[in-house]
CSV table of N, CA and C in Angstrom, one decimal:
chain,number,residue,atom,x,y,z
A,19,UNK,N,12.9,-33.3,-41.4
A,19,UNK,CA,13.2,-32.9,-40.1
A,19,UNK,C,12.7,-33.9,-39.1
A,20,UNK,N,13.5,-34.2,-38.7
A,20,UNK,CA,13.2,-34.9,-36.9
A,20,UNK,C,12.5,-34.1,-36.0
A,21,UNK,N,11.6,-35.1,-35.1
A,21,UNK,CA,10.7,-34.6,-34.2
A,21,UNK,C,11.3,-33.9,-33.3
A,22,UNK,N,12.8,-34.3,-32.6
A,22,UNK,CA,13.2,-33.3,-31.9
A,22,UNK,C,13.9,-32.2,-32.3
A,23,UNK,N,13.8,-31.7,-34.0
A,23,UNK,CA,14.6,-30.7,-34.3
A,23,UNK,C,13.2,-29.6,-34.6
A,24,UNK,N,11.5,-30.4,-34.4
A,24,UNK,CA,10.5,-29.2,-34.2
A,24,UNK,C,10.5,-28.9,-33.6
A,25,UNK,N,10.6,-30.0,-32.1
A,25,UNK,CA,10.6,-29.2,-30.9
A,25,UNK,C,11.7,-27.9,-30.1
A,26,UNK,N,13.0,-28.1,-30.7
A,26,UNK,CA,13.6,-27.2,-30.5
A,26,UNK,C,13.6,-25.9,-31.2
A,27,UNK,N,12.9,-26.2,-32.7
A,27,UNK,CA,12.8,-25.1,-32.9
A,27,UNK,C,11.7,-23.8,-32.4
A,28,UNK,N,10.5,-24.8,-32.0
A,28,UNK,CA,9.7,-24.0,-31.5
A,28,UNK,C,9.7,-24.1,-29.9
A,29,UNK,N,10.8,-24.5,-29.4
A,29,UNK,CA,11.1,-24.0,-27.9
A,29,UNK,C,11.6,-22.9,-28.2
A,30,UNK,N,12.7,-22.5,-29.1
A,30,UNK,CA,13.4,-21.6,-29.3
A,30,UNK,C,12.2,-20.3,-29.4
A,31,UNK,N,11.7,-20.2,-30.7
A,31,UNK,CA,10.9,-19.6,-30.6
A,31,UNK,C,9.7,-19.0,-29.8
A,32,UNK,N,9.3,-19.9,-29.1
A,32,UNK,CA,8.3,-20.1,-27.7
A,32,UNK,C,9.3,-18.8,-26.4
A,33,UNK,N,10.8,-19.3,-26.7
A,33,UNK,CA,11.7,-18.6,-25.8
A,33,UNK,C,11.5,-16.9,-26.0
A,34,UNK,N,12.3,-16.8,-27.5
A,34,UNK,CA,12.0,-15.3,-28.2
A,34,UNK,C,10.4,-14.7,-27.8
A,35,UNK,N,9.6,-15.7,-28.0
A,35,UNK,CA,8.2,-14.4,-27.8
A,35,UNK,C,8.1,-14.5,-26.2
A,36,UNK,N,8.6,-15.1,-25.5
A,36,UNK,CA,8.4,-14.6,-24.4
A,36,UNK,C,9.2,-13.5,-23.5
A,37,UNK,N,10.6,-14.0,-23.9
A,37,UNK,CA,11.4,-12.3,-23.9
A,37,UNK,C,10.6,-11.0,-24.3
A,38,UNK,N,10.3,-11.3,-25.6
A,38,UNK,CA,9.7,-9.9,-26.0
A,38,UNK,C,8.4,-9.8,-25.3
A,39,UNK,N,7.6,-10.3,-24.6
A,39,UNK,CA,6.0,-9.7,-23.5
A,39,UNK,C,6.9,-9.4,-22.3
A,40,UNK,N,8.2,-10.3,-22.0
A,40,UNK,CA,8.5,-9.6,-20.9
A,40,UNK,C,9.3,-8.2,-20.5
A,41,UNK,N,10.1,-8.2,-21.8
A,41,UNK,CA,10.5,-7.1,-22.4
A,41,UNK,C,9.4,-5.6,-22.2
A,42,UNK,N,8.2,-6.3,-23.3
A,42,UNK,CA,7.5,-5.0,-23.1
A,42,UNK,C,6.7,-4.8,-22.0
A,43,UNK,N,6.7,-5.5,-21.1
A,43,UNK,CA,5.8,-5.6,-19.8
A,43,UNK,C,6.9,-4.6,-18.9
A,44,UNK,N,8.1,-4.7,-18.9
A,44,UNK,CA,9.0,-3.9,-18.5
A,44,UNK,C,8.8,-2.8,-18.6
A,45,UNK,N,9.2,-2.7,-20.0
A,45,UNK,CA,9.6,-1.2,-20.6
A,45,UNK,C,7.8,-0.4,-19.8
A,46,UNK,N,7.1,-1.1,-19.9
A,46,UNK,CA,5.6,-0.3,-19.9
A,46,UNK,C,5.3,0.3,-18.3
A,47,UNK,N,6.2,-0.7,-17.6
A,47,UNK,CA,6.1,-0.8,-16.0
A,47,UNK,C,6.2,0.4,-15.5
A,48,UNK,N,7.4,0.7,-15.8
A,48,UNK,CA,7.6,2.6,-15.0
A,48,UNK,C,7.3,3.6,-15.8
A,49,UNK,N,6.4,4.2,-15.0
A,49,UNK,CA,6.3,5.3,-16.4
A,49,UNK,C,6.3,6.6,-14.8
A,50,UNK,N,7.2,7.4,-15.7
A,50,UNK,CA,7.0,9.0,-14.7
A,50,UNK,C,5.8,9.4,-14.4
A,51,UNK,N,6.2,9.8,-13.3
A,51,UNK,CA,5.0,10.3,-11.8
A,51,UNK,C,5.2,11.6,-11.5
A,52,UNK,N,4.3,12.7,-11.3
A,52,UNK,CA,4.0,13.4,-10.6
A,52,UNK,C,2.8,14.0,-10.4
A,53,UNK,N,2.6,14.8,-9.4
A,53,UNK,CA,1.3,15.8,-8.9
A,53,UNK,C,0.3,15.9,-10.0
A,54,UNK,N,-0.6,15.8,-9.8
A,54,UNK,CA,-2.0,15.9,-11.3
A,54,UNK,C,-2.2,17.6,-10.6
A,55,UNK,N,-1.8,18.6,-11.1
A,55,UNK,CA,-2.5,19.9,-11.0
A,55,UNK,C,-3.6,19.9,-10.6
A,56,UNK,N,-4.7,19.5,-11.4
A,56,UNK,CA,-5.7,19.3,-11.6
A,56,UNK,C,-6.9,18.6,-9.9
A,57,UNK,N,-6.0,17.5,-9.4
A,57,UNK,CA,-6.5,16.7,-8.5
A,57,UNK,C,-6.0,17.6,-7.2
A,58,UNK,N,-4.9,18.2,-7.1
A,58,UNK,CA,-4.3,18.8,-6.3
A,58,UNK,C,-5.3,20.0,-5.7
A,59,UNK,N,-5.7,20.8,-6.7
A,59,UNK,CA,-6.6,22.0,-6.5
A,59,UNK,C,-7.9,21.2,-6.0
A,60,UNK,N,-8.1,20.4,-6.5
A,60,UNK,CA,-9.9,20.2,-6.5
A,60,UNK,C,-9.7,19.5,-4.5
A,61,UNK,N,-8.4,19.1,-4.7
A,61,UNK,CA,-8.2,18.6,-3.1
A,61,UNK,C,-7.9,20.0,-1.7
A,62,UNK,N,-7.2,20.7,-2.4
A,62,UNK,CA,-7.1,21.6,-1.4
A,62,UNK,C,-8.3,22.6,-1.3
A,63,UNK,N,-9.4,22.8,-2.2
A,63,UNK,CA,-10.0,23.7,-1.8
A,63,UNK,C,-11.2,22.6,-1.6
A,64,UNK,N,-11.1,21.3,-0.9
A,64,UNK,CA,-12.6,20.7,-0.5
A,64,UNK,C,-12.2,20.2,0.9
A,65,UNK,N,-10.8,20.5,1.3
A,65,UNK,CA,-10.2,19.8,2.0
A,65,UNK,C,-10.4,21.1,3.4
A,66,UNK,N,-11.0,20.8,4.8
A,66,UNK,CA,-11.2,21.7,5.7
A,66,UNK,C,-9.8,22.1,5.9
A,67,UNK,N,-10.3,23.9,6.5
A,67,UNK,CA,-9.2,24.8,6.4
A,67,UNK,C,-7.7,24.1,7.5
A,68,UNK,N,-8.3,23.5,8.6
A,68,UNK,CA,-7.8,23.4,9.8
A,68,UNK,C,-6.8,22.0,9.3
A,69,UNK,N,-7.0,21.6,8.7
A,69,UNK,CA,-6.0,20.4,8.2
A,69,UNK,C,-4.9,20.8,7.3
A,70,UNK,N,-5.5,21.5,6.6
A,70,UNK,CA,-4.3,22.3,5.6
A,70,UNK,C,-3.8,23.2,6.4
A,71,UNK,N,-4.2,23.7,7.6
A,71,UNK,CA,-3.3,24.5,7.8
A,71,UNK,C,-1.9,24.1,8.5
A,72,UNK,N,-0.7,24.8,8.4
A,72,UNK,CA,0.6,24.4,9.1
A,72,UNK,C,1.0,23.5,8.2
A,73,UNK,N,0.9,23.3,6.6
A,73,UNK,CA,1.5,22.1,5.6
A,73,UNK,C,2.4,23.1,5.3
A,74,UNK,N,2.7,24.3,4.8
A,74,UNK,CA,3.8,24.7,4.5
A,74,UNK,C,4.6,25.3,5.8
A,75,UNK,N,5.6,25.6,5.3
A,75,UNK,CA,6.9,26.3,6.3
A,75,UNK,C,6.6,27.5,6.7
A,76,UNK,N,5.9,28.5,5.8
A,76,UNK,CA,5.6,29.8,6.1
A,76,UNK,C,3.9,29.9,6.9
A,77,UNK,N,3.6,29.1,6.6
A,77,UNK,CA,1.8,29.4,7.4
A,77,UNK,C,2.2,29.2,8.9
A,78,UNK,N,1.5,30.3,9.3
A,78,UNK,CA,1.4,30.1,10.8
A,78,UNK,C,0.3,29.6,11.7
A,79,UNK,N,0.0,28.9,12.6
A,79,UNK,CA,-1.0,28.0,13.4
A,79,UNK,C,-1.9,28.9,13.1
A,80,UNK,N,-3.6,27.9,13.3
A,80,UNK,CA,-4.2,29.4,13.7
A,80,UNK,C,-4.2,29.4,15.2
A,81,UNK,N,-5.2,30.5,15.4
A,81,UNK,CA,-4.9,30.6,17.1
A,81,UNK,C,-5.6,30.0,18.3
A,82,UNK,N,-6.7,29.0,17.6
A,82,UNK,CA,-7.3,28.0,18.4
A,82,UNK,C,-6.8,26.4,18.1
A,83,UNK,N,-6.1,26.4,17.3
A,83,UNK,CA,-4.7,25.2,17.2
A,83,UNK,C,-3.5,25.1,18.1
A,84,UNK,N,-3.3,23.6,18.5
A,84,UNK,CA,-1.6,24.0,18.9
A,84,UNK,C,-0.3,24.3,17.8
């Protein structure tokens, strides 16, 4: 083999493994999101009343709030 038929071979291959970390750097990238139950609770009940209040649709002001 000729020097430039190593080099292309292991450009080639140099190419393939780096597809595949970018590949899996991808695939790993998004992963589904939502609410931690857990962090949610421990936030609403350390969290003062007066800020939480009026986050939902149905709570009404209190009465020294606008």
């Amino acid at each position: 083999m000729t020097l430039e038929t190593l080099f292309v071979i292991f450009g080639i291959a140099g190419s393939v493994g780096a597809l595949y970390v970018a590949w899996r750097a991808h695939k790993n990238a998004f992963k589904p999101t939502g609410p931690d139950d857990e962090l949610v609770e421990r936030f609403v009940a350390s969290a003062p009343l007066h800020l939480l209040h009026g986050l939902t649709a149905t709570s009404e002001p209190l009465p020294d709030q606008p």
